JSON list of C-alpha atoms and ligand atoms in Angstrom, two decimals:
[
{"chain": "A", "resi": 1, "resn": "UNK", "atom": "CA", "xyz": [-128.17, -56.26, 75.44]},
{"chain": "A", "resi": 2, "resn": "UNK", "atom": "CA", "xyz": [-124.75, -55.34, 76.68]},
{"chain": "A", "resi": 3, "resn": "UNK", "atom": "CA", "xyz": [-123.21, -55.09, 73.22]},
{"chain": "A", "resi": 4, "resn": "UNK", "atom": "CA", "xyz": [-119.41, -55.15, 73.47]},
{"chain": "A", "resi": 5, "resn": "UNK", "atom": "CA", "xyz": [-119.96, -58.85, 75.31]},
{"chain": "A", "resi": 6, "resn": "UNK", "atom": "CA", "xyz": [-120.39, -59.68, 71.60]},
{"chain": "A", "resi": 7, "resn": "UNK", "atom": "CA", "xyz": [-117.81, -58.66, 70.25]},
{"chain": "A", "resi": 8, "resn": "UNK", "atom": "CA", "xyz": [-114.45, -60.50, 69.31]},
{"chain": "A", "resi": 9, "resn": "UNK", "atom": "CA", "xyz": [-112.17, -57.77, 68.85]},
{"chain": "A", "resi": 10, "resn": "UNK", "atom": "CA", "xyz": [-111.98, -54.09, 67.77]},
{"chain": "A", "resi": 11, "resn": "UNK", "atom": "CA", "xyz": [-111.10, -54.11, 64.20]},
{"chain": "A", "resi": 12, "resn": "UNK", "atom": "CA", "xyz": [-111.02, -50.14, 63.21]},
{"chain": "A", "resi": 13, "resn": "UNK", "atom": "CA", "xyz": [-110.69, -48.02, 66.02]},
{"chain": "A", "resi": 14, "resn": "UNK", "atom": "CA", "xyz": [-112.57, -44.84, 66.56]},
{"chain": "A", "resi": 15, "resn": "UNK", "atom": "CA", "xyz": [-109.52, -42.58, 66.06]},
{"chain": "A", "resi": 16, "resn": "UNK", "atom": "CA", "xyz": [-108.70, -44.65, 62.77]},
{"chain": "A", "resi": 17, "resn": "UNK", "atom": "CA", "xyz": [-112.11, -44.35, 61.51]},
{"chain": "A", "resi": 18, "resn": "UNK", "atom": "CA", "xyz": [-111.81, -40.02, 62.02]},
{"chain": "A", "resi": 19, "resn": "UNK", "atom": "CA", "xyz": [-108.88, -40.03, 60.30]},
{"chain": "A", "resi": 20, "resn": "UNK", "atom": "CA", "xyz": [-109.78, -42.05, 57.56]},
{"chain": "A", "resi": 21, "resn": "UNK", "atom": "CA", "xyz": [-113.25, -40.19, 57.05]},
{"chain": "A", "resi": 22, "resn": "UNK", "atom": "CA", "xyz": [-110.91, -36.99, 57.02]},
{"chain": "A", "resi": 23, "resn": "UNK", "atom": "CA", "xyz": [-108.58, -38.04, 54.55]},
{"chain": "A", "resi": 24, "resn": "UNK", "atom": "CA", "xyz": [-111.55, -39.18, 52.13]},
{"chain": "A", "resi": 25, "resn": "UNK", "atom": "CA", "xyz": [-113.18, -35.53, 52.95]},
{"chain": "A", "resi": 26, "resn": "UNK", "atom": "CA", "xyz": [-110.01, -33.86, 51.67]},
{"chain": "A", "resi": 27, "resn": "UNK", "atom": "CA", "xyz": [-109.62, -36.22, 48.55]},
{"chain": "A", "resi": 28, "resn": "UNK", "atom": "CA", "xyz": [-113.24, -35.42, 47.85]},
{"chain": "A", "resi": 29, "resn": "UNK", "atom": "CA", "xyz": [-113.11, -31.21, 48.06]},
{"chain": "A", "resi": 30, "resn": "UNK", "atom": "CA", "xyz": [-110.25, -31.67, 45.71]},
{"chain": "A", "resi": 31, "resn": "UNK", "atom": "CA", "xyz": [-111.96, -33.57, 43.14]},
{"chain": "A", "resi": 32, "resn": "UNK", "atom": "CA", "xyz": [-115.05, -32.43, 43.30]},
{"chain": "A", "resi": 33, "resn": "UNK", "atom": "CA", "xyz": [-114.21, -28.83, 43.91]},
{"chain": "A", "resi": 34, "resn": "UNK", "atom": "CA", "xyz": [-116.37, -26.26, 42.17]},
{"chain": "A", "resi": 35, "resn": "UNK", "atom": "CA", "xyz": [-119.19, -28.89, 41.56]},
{"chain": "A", "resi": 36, "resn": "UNK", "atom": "CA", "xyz": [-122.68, -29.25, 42.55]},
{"chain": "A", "resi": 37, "resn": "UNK", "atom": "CA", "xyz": [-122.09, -32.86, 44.06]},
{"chain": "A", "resi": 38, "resn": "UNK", "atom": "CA", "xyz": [-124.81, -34.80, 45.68]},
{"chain": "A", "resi": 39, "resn": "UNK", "atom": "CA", "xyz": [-124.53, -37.38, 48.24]},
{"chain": "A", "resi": 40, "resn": "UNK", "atom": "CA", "xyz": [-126.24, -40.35, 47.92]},
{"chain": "A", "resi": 41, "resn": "UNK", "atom": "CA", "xyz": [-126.26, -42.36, 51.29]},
{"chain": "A", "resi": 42, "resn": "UNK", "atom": "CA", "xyz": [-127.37, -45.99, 51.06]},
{"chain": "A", "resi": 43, "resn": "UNK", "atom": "CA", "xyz": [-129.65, -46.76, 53.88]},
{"chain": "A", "resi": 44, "resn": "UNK", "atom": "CA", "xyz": [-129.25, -48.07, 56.93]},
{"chain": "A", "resi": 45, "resn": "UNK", "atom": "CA", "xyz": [-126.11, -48.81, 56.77]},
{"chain": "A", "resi": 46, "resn": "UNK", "atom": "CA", "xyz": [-123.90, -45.66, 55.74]},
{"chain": "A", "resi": 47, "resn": "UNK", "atom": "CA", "xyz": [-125.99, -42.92, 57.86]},
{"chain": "A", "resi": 48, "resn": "UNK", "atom": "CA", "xyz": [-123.34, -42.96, 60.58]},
{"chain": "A", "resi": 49, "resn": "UNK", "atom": "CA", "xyz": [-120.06, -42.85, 57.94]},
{"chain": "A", "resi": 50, "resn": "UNK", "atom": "CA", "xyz": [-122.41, -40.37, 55.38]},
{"chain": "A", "resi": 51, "resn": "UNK", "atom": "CA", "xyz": [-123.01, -37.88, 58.70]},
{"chain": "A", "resi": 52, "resn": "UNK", "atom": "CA", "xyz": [-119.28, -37.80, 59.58]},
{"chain": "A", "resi": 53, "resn": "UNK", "atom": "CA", "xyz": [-117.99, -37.86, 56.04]},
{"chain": "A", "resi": 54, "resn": "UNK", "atom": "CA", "xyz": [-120.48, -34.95, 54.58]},
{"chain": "A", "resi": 55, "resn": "UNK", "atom": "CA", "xyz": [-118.50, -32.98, 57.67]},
{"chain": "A", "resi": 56, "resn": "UNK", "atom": "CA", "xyz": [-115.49, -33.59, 56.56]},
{"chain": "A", "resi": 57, "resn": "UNK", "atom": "CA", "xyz": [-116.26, -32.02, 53.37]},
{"chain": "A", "resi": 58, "resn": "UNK", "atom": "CA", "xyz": [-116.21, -28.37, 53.06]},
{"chain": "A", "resi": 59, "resn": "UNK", "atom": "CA", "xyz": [-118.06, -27.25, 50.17]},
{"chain": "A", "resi": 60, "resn": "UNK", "atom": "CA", "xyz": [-121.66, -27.59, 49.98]},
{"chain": "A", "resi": 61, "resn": "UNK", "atom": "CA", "xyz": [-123.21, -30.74, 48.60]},
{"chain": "A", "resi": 62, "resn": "UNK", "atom": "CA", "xyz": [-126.49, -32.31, 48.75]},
{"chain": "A", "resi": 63, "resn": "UNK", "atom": "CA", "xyz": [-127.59, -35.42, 50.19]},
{"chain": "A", "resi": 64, "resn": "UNK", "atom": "CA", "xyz": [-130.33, -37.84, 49.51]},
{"chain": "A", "resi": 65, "resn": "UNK", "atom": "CA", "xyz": [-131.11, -41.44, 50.00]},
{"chain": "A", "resi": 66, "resn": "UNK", "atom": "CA", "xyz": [-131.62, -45.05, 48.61]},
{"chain": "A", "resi": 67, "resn": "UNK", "atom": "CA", "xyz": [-133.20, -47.54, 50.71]},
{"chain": "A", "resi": 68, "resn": "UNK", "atom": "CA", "xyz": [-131.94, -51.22, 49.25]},
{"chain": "A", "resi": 69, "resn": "UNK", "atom": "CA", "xyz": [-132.95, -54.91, 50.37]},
{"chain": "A", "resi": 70, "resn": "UNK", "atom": "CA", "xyz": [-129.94, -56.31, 52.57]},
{"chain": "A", "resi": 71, "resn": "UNK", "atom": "CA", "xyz": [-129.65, -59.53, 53.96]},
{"chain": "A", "resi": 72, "resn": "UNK", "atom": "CA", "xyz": [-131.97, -59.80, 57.08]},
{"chain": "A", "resi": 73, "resn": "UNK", "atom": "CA", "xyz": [-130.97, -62.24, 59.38]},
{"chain": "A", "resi": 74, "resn": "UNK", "atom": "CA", "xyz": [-128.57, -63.66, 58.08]},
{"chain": "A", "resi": 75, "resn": "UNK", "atom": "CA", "xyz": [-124.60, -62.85, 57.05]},
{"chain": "A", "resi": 76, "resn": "UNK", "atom": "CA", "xyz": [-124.52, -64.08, 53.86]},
{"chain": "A", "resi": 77, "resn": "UNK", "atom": "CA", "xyz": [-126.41, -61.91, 50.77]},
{"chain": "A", "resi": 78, "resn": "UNK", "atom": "CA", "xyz": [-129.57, -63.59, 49.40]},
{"chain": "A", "resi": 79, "resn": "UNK", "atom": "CA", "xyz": [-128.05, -62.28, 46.07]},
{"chain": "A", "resi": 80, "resn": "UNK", "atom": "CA", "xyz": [-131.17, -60.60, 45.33]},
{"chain": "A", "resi": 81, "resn": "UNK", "atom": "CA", "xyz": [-131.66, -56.71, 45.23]},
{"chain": "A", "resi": 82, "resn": "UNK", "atom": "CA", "xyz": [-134.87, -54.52, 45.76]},
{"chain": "A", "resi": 83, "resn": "UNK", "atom": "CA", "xyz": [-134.98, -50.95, 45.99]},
{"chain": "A", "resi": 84, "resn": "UNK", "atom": "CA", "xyz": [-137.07, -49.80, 48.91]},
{"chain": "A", "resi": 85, "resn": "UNK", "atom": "CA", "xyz": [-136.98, -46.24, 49.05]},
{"chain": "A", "resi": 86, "resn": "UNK", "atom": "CA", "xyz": [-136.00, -44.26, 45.67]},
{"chain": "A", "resi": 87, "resn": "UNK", "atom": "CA", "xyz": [-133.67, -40.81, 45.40]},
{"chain": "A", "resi": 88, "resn": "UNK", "atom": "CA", "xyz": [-136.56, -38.15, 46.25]},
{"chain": "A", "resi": 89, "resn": "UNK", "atom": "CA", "xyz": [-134.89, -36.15, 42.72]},
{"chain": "A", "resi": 90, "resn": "UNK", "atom": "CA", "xyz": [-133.99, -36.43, 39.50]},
{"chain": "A", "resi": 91, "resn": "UNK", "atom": "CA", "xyz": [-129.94, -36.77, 39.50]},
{"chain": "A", "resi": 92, "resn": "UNK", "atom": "CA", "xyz": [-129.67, -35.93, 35.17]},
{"chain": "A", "resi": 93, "resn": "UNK", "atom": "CA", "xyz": [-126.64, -34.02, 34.62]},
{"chain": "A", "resi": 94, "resn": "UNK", "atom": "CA", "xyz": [-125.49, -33.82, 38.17]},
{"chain": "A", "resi": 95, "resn": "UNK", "atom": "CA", "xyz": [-122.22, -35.22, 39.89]},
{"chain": "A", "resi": 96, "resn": "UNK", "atom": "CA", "xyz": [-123.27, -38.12, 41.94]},
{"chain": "A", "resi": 97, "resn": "UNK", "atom": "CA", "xyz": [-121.12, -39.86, 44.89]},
{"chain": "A", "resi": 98, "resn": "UNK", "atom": "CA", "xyz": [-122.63, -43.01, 46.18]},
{"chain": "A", "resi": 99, "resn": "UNK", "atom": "CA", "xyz": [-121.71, -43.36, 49.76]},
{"chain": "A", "resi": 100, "resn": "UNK", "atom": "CA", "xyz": [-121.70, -47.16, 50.97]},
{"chain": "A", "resi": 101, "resn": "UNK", "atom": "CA", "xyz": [-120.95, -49.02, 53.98]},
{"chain": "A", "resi": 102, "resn": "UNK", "atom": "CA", "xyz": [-119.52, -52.03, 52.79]},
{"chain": "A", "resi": 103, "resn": "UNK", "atom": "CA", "xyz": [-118.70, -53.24, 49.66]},
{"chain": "A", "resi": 104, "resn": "UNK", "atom": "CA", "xyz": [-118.93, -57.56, 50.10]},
{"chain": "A", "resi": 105, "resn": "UNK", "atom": "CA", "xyz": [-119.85, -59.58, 46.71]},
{"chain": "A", "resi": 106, "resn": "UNK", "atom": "CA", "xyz": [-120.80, -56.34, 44.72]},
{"chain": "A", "resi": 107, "resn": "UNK", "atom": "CA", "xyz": [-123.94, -57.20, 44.03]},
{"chain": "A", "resi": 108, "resn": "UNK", "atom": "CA", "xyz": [-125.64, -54.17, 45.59]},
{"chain": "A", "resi": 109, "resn": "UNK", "atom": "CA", "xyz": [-123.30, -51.40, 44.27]},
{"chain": "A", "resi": 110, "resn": "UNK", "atom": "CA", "xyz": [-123.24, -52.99, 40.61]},
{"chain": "A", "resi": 111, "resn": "UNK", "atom": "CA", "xyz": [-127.09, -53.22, 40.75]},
{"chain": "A", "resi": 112, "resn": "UNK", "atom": "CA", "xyz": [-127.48, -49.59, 42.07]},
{"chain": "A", "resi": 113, "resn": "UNK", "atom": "CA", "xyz": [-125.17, -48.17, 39.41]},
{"chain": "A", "resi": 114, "resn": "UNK", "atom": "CA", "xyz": [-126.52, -49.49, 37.04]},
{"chain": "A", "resi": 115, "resn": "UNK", "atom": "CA", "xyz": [-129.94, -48.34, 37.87]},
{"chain": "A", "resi": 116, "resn": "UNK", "atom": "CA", "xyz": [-128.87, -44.97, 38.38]},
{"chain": "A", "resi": 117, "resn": "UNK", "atom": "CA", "xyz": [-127.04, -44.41, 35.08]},
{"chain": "A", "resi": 118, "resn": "UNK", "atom": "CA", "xyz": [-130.14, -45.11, 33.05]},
{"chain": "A", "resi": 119, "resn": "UNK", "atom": "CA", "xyz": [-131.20, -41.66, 34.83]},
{"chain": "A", "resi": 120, "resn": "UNK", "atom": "CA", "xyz": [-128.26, -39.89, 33.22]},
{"chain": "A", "resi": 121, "resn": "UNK", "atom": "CA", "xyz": [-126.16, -38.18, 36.00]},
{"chain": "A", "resi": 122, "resn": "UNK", "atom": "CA", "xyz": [-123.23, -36.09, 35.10]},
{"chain": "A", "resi": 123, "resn": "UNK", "atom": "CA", "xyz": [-121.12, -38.53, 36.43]},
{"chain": "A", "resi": 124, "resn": "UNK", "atom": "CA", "xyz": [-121.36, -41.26, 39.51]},
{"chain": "A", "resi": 125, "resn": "UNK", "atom": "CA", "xyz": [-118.82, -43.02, 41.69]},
{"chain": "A", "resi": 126, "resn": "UNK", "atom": "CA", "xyz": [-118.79, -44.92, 44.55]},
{"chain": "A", "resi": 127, "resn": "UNK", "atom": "CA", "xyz": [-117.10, -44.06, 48.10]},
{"chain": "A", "resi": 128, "resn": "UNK", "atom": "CA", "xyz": [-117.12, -46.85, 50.50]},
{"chain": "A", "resi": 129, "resn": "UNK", "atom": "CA", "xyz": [-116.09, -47.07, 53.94]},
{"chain": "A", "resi": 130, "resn": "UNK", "atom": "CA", "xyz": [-115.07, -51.01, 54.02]},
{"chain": "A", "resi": 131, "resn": "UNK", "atom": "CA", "xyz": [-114.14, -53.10, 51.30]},
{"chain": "A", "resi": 132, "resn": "UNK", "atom": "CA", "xyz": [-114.06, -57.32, 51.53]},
{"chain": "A", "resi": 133, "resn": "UNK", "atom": "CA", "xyz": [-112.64, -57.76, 48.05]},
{"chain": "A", "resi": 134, "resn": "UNK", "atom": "CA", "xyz": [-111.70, -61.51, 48.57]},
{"chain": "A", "resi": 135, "resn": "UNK", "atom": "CA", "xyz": [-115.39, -61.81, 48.45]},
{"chain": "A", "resi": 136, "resn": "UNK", "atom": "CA", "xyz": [-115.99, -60.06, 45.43]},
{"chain": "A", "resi": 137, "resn": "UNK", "atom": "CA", "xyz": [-118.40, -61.35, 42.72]},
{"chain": "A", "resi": 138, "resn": "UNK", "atom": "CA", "xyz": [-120.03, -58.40, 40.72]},
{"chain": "A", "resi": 139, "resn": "UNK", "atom": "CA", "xyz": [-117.50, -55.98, 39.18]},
{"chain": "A", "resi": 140, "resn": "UNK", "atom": "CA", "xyz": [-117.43, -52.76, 40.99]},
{"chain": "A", "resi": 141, "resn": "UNK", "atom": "CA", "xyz": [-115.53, -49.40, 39.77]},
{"chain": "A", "resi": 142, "resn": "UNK", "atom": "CA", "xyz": [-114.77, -48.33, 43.28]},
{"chain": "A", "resi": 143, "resn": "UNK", "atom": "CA", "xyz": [-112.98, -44.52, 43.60]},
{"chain": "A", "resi": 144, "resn": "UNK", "atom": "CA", "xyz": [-112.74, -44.02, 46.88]},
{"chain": "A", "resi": 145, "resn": "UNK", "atom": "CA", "xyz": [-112.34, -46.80, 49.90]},
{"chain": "A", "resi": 146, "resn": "UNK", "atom": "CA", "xyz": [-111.60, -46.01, 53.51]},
{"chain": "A", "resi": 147, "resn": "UNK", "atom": "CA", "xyz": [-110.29, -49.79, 54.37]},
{"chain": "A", "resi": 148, "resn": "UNK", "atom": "CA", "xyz": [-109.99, -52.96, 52.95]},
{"chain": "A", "resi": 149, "resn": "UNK", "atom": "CA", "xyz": [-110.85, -55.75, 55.44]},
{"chain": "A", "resi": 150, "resn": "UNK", "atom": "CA", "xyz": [-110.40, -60.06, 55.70]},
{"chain": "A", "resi": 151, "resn": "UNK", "atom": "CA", "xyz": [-113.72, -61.77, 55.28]},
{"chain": "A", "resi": 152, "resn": "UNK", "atom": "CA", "xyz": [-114.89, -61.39, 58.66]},
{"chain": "A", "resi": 153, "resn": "UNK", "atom": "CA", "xyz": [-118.65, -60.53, 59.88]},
{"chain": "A", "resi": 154, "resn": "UNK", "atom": "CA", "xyz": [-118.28, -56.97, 61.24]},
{"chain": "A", "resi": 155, "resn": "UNK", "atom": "CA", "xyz": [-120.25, -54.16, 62.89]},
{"chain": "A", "resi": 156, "resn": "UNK", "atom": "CA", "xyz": [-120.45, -50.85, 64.05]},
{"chain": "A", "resi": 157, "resn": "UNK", "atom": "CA", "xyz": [-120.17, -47.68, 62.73]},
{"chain": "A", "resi": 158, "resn": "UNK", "atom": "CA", "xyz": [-123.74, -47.90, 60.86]},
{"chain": "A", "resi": 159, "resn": "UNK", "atom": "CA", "xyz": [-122.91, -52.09, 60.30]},
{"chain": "A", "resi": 160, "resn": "UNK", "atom": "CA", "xyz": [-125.38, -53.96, 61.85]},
{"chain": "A", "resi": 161, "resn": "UNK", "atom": "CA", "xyz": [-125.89, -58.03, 62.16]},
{"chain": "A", "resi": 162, "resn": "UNK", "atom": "CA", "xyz": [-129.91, -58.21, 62.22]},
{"chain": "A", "resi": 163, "resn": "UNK", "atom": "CA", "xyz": [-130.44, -54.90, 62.55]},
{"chain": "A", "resi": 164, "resn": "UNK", "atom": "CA", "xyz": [-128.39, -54.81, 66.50]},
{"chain": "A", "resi": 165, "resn": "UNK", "atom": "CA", "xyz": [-124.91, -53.40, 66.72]},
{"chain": "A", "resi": 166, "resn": "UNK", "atom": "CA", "xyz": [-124.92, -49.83, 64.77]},
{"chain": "A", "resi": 167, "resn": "UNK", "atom": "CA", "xyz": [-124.62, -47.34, 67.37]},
{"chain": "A", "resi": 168, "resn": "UNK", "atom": "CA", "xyz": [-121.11, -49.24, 67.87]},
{"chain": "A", "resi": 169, "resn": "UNK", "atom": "CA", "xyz": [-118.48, -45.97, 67.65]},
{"chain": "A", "resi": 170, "resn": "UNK", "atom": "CA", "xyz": [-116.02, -48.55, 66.45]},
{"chain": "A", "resi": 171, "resn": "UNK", "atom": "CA", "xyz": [-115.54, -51.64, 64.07]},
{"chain": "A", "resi": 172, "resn": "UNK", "atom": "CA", "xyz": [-115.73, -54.68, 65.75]},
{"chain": "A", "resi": 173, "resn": "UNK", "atom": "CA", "xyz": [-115.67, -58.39, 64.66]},
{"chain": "A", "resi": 174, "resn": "UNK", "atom": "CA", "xyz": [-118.74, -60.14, 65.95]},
{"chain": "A", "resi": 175, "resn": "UNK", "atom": "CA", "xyz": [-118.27, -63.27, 68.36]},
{"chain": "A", "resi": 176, "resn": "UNK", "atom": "CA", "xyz": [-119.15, -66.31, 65.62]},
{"chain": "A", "resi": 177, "resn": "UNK", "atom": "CA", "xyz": [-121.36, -68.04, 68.13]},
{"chain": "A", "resi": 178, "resn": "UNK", "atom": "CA", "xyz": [-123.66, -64.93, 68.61]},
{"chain": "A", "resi": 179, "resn": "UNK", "atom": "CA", "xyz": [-124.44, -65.32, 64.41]},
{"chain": "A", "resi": 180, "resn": "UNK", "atom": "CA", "xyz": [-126.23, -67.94, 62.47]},
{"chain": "A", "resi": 181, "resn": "UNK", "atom": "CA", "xyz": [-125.03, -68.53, 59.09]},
{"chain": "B", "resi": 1, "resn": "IMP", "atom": "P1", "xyz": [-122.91, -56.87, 48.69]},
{"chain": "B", "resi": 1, "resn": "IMP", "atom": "O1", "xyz": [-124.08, -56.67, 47.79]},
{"chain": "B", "resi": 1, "resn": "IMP", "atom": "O2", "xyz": [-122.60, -58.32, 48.90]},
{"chain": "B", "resi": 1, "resn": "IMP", "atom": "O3", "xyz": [-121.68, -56.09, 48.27]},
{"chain": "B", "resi": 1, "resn": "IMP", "atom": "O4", "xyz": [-123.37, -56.42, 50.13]},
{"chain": "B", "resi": 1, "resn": "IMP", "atom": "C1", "xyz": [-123.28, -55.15, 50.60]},
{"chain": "B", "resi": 1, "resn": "IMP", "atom": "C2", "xyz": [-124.15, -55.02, 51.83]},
{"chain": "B", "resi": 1, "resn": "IMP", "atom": "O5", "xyz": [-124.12, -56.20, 52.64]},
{"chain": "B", "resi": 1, "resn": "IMP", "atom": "C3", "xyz": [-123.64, -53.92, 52.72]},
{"chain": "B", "resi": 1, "resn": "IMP", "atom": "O6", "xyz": [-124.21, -52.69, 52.38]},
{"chain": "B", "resi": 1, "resn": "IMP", "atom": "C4", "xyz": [-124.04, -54.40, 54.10]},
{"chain": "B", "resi": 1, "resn": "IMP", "atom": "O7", "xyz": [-125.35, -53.97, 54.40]},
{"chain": "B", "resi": 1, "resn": "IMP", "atom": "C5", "xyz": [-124.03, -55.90, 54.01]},
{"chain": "B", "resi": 1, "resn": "IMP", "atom": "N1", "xyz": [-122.80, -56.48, 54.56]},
{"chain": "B", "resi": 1, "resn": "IMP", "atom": "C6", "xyz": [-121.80, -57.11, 53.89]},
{"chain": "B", "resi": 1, "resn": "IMP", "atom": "N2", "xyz": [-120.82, -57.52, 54.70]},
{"chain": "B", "resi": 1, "resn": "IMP", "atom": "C7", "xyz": [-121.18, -57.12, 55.95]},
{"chain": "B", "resi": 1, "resn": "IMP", "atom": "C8", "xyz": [-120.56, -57.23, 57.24]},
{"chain": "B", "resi": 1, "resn": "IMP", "atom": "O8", "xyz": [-119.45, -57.76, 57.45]},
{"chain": "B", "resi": 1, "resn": "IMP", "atom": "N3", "xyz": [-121.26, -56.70, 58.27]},
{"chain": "B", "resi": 1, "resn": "IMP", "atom": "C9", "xyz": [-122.47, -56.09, 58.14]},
{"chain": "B", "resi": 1, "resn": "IMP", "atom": "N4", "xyz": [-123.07, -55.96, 56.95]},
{"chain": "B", "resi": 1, "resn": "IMP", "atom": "C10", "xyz": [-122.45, -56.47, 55.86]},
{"chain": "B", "resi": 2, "resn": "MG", "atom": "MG1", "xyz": [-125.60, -51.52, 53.57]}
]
């Protein structure tokens, strides 16, 4: 599949992305500096943003992984969440960074928060890279968000629509006719 015949138009740019992950890597070593944080990537989506991001930081942090239901073939959330794949560790009394993709209706983050602070971390915020708040439903305390983007489908950059479309080095707004609602 030739993948950029599907898309509409470039939404984040490469270049905008690298400066954007660099600006959240500063804002994170200042915050977080002389801290044992750990990384927690939410799979698939954030593997590309997590690997550039934890780069971007220069102290050492750790990094593990949540696998959650998404949405499958589809572009609208089933509003139903499953965890997958748990944290490999225990996270009590340690400073925890959620890194995200996308936060859309909320209903993922405000689930997996909530989940992990019956497990008593030292803290836990969220970092996403996108943020569609006009579709927000769930309340999410958000600390740090690399863009905030119109209700459009997008992918790219880890984003996928039915799994295609991640190894995209940009943002890009997907052609309507090539989804099914
Ligand atoms: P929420 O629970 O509605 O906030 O959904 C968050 C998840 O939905 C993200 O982690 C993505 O996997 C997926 N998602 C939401 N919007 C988009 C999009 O525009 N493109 C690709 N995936 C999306
Ligand atoms: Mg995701």
């Amino acid at each position: 599949m030739e993948m950029n015949n599907n898309i509409d138009a470039i939404l984040i740019s490469e270049e905008d992305i690298k400066n954007k992950v660099n600006e959240l890597g500063k804002r994170i070593n200042e915050d977080y500096k002389g801290k044992d944080l750990l990384l927690v990537g939410v799979l698939k989506g954030s593997m590309v943003f997590m690997s550039d991001l934890m780069r971007a930081i220069n102290m050492n942090v750790k990094i593990d992984f949540m696998c959650v239901s998404s949405y499958g073939a589809s572009t609208k959330s089933s509003g139903q969440v499953r965890i997958l794949m748990d944290l490999r560790s225990p996270i009590e009394n340690i400073d925890v960074l959620i890194i995200e993709d996308i936060l859309d209706s909320g209903v993922t983050l405000s689930y997996l928060t909530e989940v992990l602070n019956t497990r008593n971390p030292k803290s836990i915020e969220i970092c996403t890279l996108l943020d569609k708040p006009s579709r927000r439903k769930a309340n999410v305390n958000l600390k740090y968000r690399g863009f905030s983007i119109p209700d459009e489908f997008v992918v790219g950059y880890g984003l996928d629509y039915n799994e295609d479309y991640r190894n995209l080095p940009y943002i890009g707004v997907l052609k309507t006719e090539v989804y099914t609602i």
